[in-house]
Amino acid sequence: MEPDLLGPPYERHTIDLGSDDEGSVVATLVRRRAERPTGRAVLYVHGFVDYFFQTHVADFFAERGWDFYALDLRKYGRSLLPHQTANFCRDLGDYFPELDAAAQLIRTEDGHDTLLAMGHSTGGLIVSLWAHARRDAGLVDGIVLNSPFFDLNAPWFVRRPLAAAVARLGRRAPHRILPFGLGTVYGESIHADHRGEWTYDLAWKPLAGFPVRAGWLDAVRTGQRRLRAGLDIPVPVLLACSTRSYRSTKWHDAASLADAVLDVEHMVRWAPRLGQHVTLARFDGGMHDLTLSGPAVREKVFAEVGRWAEAFLGAGPTASRPATPEPRRAEGAPEPAAETTPHADAGTAA
């Protein structure tokens, strides 16, 4: 491990992944150790046009005895090399080697006996597919999905017939840039220079995102089809999302109280296809990255994750610890007795 750009107590480890058709490939594992380790660890995986900067999430876990790890996938953030196409892949399975390497380091080299995987947006889809593919390896003990990318946020005609045509294009011309993108509404809603409260590197997470390429869309569509056909993830899963989506390409204050990137009803619809033990939690006023929502909402998100982990992993983030000395509580993190957020078994979701 070497010092990370976030400064102490963050460290990072570069994972050498060989090379592909663009040249050398790496991934980057960022680590923050807990002051009182418990043998438990979190592996966080970001979404599209993203990288790890959410230190308040690491604070929440580390102050409760969980060592925190975040993986900047190949061609993202810390792992993006000058010769590479930003955030590009042709198969979501391309990310499995760095997930395998991260889990190996966490489990074997650092000696953790419990591993919770967290995936946001596209990272949620990738983690789900990886957990299914590695279901017999015992790599993870539970999964938290933060607004996972389970379907394209578009009308049916675009999601199905048009997406199928684009997928065929993606196989012939994978780097072809498509005539649509993410827009700036979500970026405006979270960045401190605009209407949000968070500071991050706009070179790695541009306000309007990176170009959407045909090969990437084909990879995502293929992964989503696998998910919708049904996965067999053997460990408990918590799927968390907002109660509503914001669909306009123009700014309105409502964008700060909804998912301005994906259709949350798609997440609810496809949640039961993950496995046999799925819990659904929805948060009124939640944004696309729930942990970047307003303070009151993210407090409820952290409280729900804590209760769920305590219930299903045996000793979650809210498990009691020695009273003295009392650790500093992370900004926005709940006290152990925080109010329960409504949730339901995803097996009954519409």
Short mmCIF file of N, CA and C in Angstrom, two decimals, residues 128 132 135 143 145 150 227 229-237 270-279 345-347:
data_model
loop_
_atom_site.label_atom_id
_atom_site.label_comp_id
_atom_site.label_asym_id
_atom_site.label_seq_id
_atom_site.Cartn_x
_atom_site.Cartn_y
_atom_site.Cartn_z
N SER A 128 -23.52 -7.43 -8.67
CA SER A 128 -24.55 -8.49 -8.71
C SER A 128 -24.13 -9.62 -9.63
N HIS A 132 -23.03 -13.50 -8.48
CA HIS A 132 -23.66 -14.68 -9.07
C HIS A 132 -22.61 -15.61 -9.68
N ARG A 135 -20.64 -17.42 -6.97
CA ARG A 135 -21.52 -17.80 -5.86
C ARG A 135 -21.02 -19.01 -5.07
N ILE A 143 -24.54 -8.17 0.40
CA ILE A 143 -24.41 -7.16 -0.66
C ILE A 143 -25.39 -6.03 -0.39
N LEU A 145 -26.87 -2.75 -2.49
CA LEU A 145 -26.95 -2.11 -3.79
C LEU A 145 -27.59 -0.74 -3.63
N PHE A 150 -30.34 -1.43 -13.33
CA PHE A 150 -30.93 -2.68 -13.79
C PHE A 150 -31.66 -2.57 -15.12
N LEU A 227 -29.30 -10.29 -15.64
CA LEU A 227 -29.97 -10.02 -14.36
C LEU A 227 -31.45 -10.29 -14.46
N ALA A 229 -33.04 -12.18 -16.41
CA ALA A 229 -33.32 -13.61 -16.59
C ALA A 229 -33.28 -14.35 -15.27
N GLY A 230 -32.66 -13.75 -14.26
CA GLY A 230 -32.61 -14.35 -12.93
C GLY A 230 -31.21 -14.78 -12.51
N LEU A 231 -30.74 -14.21 -11.41
CA LEU A 231 -29.45 -14.60 -10.83
C LEU A 231 -29.70 -15.50 -9.62
N ASP A 232 -28.65 -16.07 -9.10
CA ASP A 232 -28.74 -16.93 -7.92
C ASP A 232 -27.68 -16.50 -6.92
N ILE A 233 -27.84 -15.30 -6.39
CA ILE A 233 -26.91 -14.79 -5.39
C ILE A 233 -27.27 -15.44 -4.05
N PRO A 234 -26.37 -16.19 -3.43
CA PRO A 234 -26.73 -16.98 -2.25
C PRO A 234 -26.69 -16.22 -0.93
N VAL A 235 -26.23 -14.97 -0.93
CA VAL A 235 -26.11 -14.21 0.32
C VAL A 235 -27.20 -13.15 0.37
N PRO A 236 -27.49 -12.62 1.57
CA PRO A 236 -28.52 -11.58 1.68
C PRO A 236 -28.14 -10.32 0.90
N VAL A 237 -29.16 -9.71 0.30
CA VAL A 237 -28.98 -8.50 -0.50
C VAL A 237 -29.92 -7.42 0.01
N TRP A 270 -37.07 -5.42 -10.76
CA TRP A 270 -36.14 -6.50 -11.01
C TRP A 270 -35.41 -6.98 -9.77
N ALA A 271 -35.65 -6.37 -8.62
CA ALA A 271 -34.98 -6.79 -7.39
C ALA A 271 -35.14 -8.28 -7.08
N PRO A 272 -36.36 -8.84 -7.25
CA PRO A 272 -36.51 -10.27 -6.92
C PRO A 272 -35.67 -11.22 -7.78
N ARG A 273 -35.14 -10.75 -8.90
CA ARG A 273 -34.34 -11.60 -9.78
C ARG A 273 -32.91 -11.79 -9.28
N LEU A 274 -32.56 -11.11 -8.19
CA LEU A 274 -31.20 -11.22 -7.67
C LEU A 274 -30.94 -12.54 -6.97
N GLY A 275 -31.91 -13.02 -6.24
CA GLY A 275 -31.75 -14.24 -5.45
C GLY A 275 -32.96 -14.43 -4.56
N GLN A 276 -32.84 -15.31 -3.57
CA GLN A 276 -33.98 -15.66 -2.73
C GLN A 276 -34.06 -14.85 -1.45
N HIS A 277 -33.05 -14.02 -1.18
CA HIS A 277 -33.04 -13.28 0.09
C HIS A 277 -32.70 -11.82 -0.20
N VAL A 278 -33.74 -11.06 -0.60
CA VAL A 278 -33.56 -9.67 -1.01
C VAL A 278 -34.48 -8.78 -0.19
N THR A 279 -33.92 -7.73 0.37
CA THR A 279 -34.67 -6.72 1.11
C THR A 279 -34.66 -5.43 0.32
N ASP A 345 -39.85 -6.92 1.96
CA ASP A 345 -39.21 -8.03 1.25
C ASP A 345 -39.43 -7.83 -0.24
N ALA A 346 -38.35 -7.83 -1.00
CA ALA A 346 -38.45 -7.58 -2.43
C ALA A 346 -39.24 -8.68 -3.14
N GLY A 347 -39.43 -9.78 -2.51
CA GLY A 347 -40.21 -10.84 -3.12
C GLY A 347 -41.65 -10.44 -3.32
#
